[in-house]
Coordinates of C-alpha atoms in Angstrom, one line a residue:
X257 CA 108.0 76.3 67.5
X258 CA 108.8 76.7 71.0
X259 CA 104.8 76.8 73.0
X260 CA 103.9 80.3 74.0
X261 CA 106.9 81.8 72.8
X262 CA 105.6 85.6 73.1
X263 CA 107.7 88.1 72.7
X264 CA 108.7 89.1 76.3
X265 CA 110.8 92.5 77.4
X266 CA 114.0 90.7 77.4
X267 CA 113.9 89.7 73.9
X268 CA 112.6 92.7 72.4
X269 CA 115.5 94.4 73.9
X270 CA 117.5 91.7 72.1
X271 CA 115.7 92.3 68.5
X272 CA 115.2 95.8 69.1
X273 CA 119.5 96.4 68.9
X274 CA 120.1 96.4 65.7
X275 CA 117.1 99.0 64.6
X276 CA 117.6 101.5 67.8
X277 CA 121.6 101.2 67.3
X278 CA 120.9 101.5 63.3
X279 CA 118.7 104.4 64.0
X280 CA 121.9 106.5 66.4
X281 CA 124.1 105.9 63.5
X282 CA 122.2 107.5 61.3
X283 CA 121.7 110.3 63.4
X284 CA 125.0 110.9 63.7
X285 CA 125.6 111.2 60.4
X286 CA 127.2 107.7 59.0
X287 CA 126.2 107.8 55.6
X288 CA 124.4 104.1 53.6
X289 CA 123.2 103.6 50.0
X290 CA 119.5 102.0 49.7
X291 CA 121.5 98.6 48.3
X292 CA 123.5 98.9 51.2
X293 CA 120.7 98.9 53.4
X294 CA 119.4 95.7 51.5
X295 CA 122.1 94.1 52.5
X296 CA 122.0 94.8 55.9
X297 CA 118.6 93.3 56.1
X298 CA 119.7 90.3 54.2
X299 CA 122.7 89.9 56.8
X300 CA 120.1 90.0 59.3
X301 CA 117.6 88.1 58.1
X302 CA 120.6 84.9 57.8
X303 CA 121.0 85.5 61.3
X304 CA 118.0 84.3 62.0
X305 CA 117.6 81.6 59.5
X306 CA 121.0 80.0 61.2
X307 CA 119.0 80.3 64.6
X308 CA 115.8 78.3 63.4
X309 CA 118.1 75.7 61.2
X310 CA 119.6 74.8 64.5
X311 CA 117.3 74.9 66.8
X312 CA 113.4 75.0 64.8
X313 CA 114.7 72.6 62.2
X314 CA 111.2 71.4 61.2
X315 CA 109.5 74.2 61.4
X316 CA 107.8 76.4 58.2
X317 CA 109.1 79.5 60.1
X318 CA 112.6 79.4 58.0
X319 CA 110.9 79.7 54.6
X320 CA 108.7 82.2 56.2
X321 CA 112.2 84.6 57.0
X322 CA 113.0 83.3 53.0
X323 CA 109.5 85.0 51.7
X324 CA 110.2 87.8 53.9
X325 CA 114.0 88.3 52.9
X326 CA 112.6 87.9 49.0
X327 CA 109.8 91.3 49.8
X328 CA 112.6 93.4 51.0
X329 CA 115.3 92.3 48.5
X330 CA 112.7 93.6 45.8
X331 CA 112.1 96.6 47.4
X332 CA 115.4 97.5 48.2
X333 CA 116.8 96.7 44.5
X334 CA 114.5 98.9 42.6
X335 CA 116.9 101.5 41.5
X336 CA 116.3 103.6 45.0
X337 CA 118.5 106.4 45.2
X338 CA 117.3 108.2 48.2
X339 CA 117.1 106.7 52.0
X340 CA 113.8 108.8 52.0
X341 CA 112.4 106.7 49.4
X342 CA 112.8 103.5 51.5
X343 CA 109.8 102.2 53.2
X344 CA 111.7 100.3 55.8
X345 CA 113.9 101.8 58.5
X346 CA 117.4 102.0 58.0
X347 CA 119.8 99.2 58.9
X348 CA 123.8 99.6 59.4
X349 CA 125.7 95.9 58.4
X350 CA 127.8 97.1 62.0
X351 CA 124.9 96.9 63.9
X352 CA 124.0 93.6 62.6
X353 CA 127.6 92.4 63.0
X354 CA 127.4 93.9 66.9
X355 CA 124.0 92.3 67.3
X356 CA 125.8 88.7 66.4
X357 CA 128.6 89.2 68.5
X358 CA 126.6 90.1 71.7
X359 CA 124.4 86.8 70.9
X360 CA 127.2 84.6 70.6
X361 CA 129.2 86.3 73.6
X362 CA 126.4 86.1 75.7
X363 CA 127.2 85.3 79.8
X364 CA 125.5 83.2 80.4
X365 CA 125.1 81.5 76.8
X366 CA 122.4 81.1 75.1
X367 CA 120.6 77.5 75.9
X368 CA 118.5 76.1 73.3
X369 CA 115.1 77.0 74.0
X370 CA 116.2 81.1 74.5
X371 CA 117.6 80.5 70.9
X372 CA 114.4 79.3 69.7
X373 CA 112.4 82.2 71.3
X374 CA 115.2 84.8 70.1
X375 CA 114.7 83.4 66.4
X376 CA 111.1 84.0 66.8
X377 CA 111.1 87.3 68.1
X378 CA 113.7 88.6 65.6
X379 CA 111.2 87.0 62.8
X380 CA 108.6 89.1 64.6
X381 CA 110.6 92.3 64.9
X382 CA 111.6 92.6 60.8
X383 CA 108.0 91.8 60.2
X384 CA 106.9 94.4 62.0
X385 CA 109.3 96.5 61.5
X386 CA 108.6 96.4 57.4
X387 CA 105.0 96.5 57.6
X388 CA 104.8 98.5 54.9
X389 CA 106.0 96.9 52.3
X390 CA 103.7 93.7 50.6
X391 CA 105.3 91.1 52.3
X392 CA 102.8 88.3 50.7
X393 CA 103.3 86.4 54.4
X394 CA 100.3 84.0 55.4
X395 CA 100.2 82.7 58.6
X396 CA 97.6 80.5 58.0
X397 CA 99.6 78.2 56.2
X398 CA 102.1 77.8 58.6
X399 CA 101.7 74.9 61.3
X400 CA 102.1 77.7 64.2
X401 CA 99.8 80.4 62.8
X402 CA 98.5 81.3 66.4
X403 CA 102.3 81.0 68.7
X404 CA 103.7 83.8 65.1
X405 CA 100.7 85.7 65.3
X406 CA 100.9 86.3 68.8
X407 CA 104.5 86.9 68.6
X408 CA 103.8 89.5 66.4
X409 CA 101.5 91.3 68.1
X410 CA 103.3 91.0 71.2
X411 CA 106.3 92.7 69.6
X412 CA 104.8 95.5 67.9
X413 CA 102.7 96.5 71.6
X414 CA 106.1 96.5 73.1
X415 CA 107.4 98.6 70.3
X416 CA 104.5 101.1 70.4
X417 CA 105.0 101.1 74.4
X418 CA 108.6 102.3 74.4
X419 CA 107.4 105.0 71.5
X420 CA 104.7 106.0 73.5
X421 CA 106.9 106.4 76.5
X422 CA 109.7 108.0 75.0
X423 CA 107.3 110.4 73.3
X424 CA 105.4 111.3 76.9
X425 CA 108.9 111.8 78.5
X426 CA 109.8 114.8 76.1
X427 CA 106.9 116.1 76.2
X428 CA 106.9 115.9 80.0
X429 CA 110.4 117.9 79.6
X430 CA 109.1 120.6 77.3
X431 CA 106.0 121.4 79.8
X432 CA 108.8 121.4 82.8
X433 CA 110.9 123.7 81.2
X434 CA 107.9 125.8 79.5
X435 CA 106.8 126.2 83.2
X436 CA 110.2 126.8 85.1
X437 CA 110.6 130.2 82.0
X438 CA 106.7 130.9 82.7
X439 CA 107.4 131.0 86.6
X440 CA 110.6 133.2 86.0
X441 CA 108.8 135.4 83.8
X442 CA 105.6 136.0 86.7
X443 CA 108.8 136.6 89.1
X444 CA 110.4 139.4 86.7
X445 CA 106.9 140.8 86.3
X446 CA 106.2 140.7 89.6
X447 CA 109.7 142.5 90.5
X448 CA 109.5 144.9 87.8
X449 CA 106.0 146.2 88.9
X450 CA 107.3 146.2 92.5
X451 CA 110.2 148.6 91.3
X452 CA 108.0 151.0 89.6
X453 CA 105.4 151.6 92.4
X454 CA 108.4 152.0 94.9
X455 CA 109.5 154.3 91.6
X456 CA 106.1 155.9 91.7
X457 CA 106.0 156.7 95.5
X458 CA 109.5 158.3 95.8
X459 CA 108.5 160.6 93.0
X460 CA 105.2 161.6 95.0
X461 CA 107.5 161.9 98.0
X462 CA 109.9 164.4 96.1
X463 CA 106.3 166.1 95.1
X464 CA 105.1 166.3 98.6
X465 CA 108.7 167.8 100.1
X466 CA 108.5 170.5 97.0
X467 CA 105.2 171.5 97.5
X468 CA 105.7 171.7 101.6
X469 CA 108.3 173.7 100.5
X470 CA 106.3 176.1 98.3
X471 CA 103.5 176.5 101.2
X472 CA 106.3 177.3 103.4
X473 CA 107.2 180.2 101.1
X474 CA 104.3 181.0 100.7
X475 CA 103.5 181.2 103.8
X476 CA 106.7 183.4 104.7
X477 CA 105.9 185.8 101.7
X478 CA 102.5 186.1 103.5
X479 CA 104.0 187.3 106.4
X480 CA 106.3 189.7 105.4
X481 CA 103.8 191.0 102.7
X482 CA 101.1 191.3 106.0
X483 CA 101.4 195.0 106.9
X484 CA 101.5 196.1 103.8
X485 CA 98.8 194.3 102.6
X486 CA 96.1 194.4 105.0
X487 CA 93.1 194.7 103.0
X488 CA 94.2 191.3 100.9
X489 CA 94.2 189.8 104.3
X490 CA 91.1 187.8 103.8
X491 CA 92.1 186.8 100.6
X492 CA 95.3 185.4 101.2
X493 CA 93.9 183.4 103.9
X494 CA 91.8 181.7 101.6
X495 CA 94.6 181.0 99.2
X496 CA 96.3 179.5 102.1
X497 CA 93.7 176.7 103.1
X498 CA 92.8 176.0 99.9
X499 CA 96.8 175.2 99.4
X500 CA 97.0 173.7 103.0
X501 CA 94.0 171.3 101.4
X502 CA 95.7 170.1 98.8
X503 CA 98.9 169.7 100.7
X504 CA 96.6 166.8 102.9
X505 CA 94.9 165.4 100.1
X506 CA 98.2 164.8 98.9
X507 CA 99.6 163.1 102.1
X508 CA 96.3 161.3 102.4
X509 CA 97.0 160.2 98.6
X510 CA 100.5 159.2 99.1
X511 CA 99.4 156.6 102.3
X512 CA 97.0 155.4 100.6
X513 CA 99.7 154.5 97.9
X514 CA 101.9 153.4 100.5
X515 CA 99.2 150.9 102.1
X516 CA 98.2 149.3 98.5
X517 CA 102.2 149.0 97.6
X518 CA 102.9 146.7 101.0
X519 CA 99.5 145.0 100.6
X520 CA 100.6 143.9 97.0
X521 CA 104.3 143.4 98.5
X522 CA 103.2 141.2 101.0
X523 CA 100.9 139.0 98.5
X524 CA 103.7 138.9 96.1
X525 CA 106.5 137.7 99.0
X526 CA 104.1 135.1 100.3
X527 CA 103.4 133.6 97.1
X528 CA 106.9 133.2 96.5
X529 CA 107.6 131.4 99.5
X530 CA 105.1 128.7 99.6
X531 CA 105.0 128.2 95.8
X532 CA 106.8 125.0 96.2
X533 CA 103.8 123.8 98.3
X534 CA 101.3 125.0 95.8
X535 CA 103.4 122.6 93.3
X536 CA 103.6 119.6 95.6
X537 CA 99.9 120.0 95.9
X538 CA 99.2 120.6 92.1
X539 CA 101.6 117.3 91.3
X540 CA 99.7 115.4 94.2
X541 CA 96.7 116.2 92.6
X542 CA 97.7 114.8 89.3
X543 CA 99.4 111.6 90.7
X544 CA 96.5 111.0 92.6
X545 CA 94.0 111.4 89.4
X546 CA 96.2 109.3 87.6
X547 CA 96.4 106.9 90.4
X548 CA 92.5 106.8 90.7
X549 CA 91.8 106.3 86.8
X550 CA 94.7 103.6 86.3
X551 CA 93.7 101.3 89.4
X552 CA 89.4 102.2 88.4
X553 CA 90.8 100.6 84.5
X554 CA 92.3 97.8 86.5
X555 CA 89.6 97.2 88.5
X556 CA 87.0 96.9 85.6
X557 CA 89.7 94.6 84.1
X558 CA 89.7 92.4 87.2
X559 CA 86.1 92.5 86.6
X560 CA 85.4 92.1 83.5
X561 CA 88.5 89.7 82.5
X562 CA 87.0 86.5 84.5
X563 CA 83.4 86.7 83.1
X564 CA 84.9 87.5 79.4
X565 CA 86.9 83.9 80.2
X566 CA 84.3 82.4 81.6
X567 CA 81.9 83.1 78.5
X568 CA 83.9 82.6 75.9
X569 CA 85.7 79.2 77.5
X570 CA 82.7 78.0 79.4
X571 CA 83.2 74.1 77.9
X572 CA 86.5 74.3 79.6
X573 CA 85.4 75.5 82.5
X574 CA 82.5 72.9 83.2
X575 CA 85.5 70.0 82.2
X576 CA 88.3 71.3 84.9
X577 CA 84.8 71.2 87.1
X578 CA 84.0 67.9 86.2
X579 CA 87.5 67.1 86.8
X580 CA 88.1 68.4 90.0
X581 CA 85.0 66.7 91.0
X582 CA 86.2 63.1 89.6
X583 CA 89.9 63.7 91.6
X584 CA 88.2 64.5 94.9
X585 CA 86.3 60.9 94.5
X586 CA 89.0 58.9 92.9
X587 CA 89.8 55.8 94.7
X588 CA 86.5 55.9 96.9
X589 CA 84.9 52.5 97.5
X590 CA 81.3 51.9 95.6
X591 CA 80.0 51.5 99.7
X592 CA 81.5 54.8 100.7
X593 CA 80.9 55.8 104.0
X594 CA 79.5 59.3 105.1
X595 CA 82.2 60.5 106.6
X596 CA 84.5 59.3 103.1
X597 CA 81.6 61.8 101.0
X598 CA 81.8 64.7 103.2
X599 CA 85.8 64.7 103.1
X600 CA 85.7 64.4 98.9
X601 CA 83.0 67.4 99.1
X602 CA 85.0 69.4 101.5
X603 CA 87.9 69.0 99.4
X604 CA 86.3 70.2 96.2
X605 CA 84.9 73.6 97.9
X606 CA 88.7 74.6 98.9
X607 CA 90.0 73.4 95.6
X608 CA 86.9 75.8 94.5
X609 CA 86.8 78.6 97.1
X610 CA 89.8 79.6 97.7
X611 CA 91.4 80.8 94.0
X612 CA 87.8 82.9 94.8
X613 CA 88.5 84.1 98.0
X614 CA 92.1 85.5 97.0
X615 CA 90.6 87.2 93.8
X616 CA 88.0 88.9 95.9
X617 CA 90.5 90.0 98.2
X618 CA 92.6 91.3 95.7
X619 CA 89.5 93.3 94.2
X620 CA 89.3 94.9 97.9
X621 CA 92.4 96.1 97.9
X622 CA 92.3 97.4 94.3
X623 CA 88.9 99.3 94.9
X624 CA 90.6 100.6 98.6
X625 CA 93.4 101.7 96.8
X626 CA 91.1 103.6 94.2
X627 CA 89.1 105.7 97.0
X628 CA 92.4 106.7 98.5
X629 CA 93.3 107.9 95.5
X630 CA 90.0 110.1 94.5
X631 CA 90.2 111.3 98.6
X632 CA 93.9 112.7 98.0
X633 CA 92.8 113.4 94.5
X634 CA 90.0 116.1 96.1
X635 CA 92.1 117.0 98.9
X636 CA 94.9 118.0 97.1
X637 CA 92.5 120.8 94.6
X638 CA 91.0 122.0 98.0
X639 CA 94.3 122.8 99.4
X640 CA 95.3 124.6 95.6
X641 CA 91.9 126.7 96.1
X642 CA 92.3 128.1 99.2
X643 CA 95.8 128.7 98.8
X644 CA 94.7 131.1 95.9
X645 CA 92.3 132.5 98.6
X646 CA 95.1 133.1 100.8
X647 CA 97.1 135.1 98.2
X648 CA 93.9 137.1 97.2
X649 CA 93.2 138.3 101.2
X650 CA 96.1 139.2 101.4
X651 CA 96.0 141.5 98.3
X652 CA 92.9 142.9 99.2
X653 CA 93.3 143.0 102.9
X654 CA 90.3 141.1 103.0
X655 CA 90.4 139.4 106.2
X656 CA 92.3 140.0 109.5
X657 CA 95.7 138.1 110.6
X658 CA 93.5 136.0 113.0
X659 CA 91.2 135.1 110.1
X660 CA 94.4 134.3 108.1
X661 CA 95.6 131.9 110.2
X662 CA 92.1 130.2 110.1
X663 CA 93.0 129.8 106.3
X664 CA 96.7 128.4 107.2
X665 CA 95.6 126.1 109.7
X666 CA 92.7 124.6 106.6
X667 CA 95.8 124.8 104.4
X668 CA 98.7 122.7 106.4
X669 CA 96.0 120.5 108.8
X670 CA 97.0 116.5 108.2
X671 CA 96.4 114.4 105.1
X672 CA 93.4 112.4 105.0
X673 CA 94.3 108.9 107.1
X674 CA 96.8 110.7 109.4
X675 CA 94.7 112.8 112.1
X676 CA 91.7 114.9 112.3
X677 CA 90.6 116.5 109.4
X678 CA 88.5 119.2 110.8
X679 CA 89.2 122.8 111.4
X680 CA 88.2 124.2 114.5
X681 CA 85.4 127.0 113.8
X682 CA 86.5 130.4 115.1
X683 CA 84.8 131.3 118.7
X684 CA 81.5 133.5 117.9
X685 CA 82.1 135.8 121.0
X686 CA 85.7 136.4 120.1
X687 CA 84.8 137.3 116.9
X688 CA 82.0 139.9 118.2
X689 CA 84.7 141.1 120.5
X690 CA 86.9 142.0 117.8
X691 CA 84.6 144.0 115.8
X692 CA 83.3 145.7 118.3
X693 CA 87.0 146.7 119.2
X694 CA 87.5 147.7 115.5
X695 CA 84.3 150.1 115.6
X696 CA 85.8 151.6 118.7

């Protein structure tokens, strides 16, 4: 068996064709019996027989694919007359046939030791990919139980990769689109209220004109009705202010209406045009999370990786020591000179010092990388937060335009790394200034 023949990207894509291409033909509707499936499996598993009697000719891997073509020729030949009954995935004889065809018309070919890595691999794939069943397969017994085991378990972590991926990209699709109808939704909302106050305030408008109208009659009756009525004089003046009241509690009503409707207005419109910002800030905040918890995994990785070698292979380690020691004074004289010992220990502290020095250097950058990504991580939910302050001022006409822009400047100042990142406090005497103005 070919040494460390793990199952790389390239040759999983290889082994992978004939199940994913299997898998669209089924989908779209090409119809198989459970024997015929058998078959397919059988065709396959020849395939790779043919590669390892060419190229792994002494190798126990061949009557490993025999044992393995035996479990599924059993399974598939017990009177099954349902795909759903099978317990391995479907196979088409076309996408076996195809799967030949693009190994033997392969540009460049194929040299020997890519065919001895593909027949491994495909060995790998059908294992995994009829895990179910009782395959009866020991590696032990084979002469390369840790190069198949390996291959195996190299395959199926690629496998459960592309799942995994494919998986997170729907689901990354459903959220977008859930979100896009969720904004469009707040928008119609939004809209829809919008029409009904501007609704609301042209009916108190109509209100307002018919009851100016009514006073004005009134009024008018009043006069003409004056002479004759003297003694209700006093009377009918009452009636008058009372009405003339109302008539100002009315107005005072309607601007009060008016004032609420732009406030809102104004919140709404300014939410809509910066929510693209808000978005780049929510998505920069979730990059840089991710960002901070991948590299902070690497990083203990990095860590943790060379003392987990280092105690479990510590024999090894003292040997290549030992070695590197008897190199650096091979071929000294038994009368060695001073100078001839310092050179052979100089030498073995670079052979030493500087693998250590790039590794360290490499952790520095990792851990950098990591506190960048927890500063833009923070920076980016600060920006989020006071943007939803912004919008709420603005509602409430909480704060004056010169305090708003105190907000905007926080909001759009420079990253972190690419200027000053404070904000200029607000002058204390303007400020007095102002209110005193305001009182006035």
């Amino acid at each position: 068996m070919a040494k460390g023949a793990v199952v790389d990207h390239q040759h999983y894509e290889w082994v992978r064709f004939p199940f994913e291409e299997s898998h669209v033909r089924h989908r779209g509707g090409q119809t198989i019996p459970p024997n015929g499936v058998g078959n397919a499996y059988q065709q396959l598993i020849r395939v790779g027989r043919e590669i390892v009697a060419r190229h792994l000719p002494n190798d126990h891997l061949n009557n490993l694919y025999g044992t393995l073509g035996k479990a599924i020729d059993t399974h598939t030949r017990q009177g099954l007359t349902e795909l759903a009954s099978l317990r391995v995935p479907i196979l088409y004889t076309e996408a076996i046939t195809e799967f030949s065809a693009r190994i033997n018309g392969s540009e460049p070919p194929l040299d020997s030791d890519q065919l001895r890595r593909l027949g491994v691999a495909l060995f790998s794939a059908i294992y995994v990919e009829c895990a179910d069943l009782p395959l009866g397969i020991d590696f032990q017994n084979s002469t390369s139980s840790a190069a198949l085991t390996a291959d195996v378990g190299s395959y199926a972590a690629l496998k459960a990769f592309a799942e995994t991926k494919s998986r997170t990209e729907s689901d990354l699709a459903l959220i977008t689109t859930r979100t896009e109808e969720r904004v469009q939704s707040l928008v119609g909302t939004a809209q829809s209220q919008l029409q009904g106050m501007i609704e609301r305030n042209s009916t108190l408008q109509k209100q307002d004109t018919h009851l100016r109208a009514q006073i004005q009659q009134t009024i008018g009756d009043l006069k003409i009705d004056v002479e004759q009525l003297g003694e209700t004089a006093t009377a009918a003046k009452v009636v008058f202010d009372e009405v003339l009241k109302q008539s100002k509690e009315n107005e005072a009503r309607i601007s009060l209406s008016r004032e609420n409707i732009q406030r809102y207005a104004d919140a709404v419109r300014e939410e809509l045009q910066i929510d693209t910002t808000k978005k780049l800030w929510k998505s920069r905040a979730q990059w840089s999370a991710a960002s901070f918890w991948l590299s902070a995994g690497v990083i203990f990785a990095a860590l943790a990786a060379p003392i987990h070698a280092a105690y479990t292979n510590m024999d090894g380690i003292i040997e290549i020591l030992r070695h590197i020691g008897d190199a650096a004074t091979q071929g000294l004289p038994a009368d060695a000179t001073t100078a001839q010992l310092t050179t052979a220990t100089i030498s073995r502290l670079v052979i030493i010092t500087v693998p250590l020095a790039i590794y360290f250097w490499a952790i520095k950058l990792l851990v950098r990388f990591n506190a960048r990504s927890m500063i833009l991580m923070d920076d980016a939910r600060q920006r989020e937060t006071m943007m939803d302050v912004y919008f709420h001022l603005i509602e409430k006409n909480g704060a004056t335009s010169e305090e708003r822009a105190l907000v905007l400047n926080a909001l759009f100042r420079p990253a972190p790394g690419h200027g000053p990142e404070n904000v200029d406090p607000p002058n204390f005497t303007e400020l007095l200034n102002k209110a005193a103005a305001g009182k006035s």
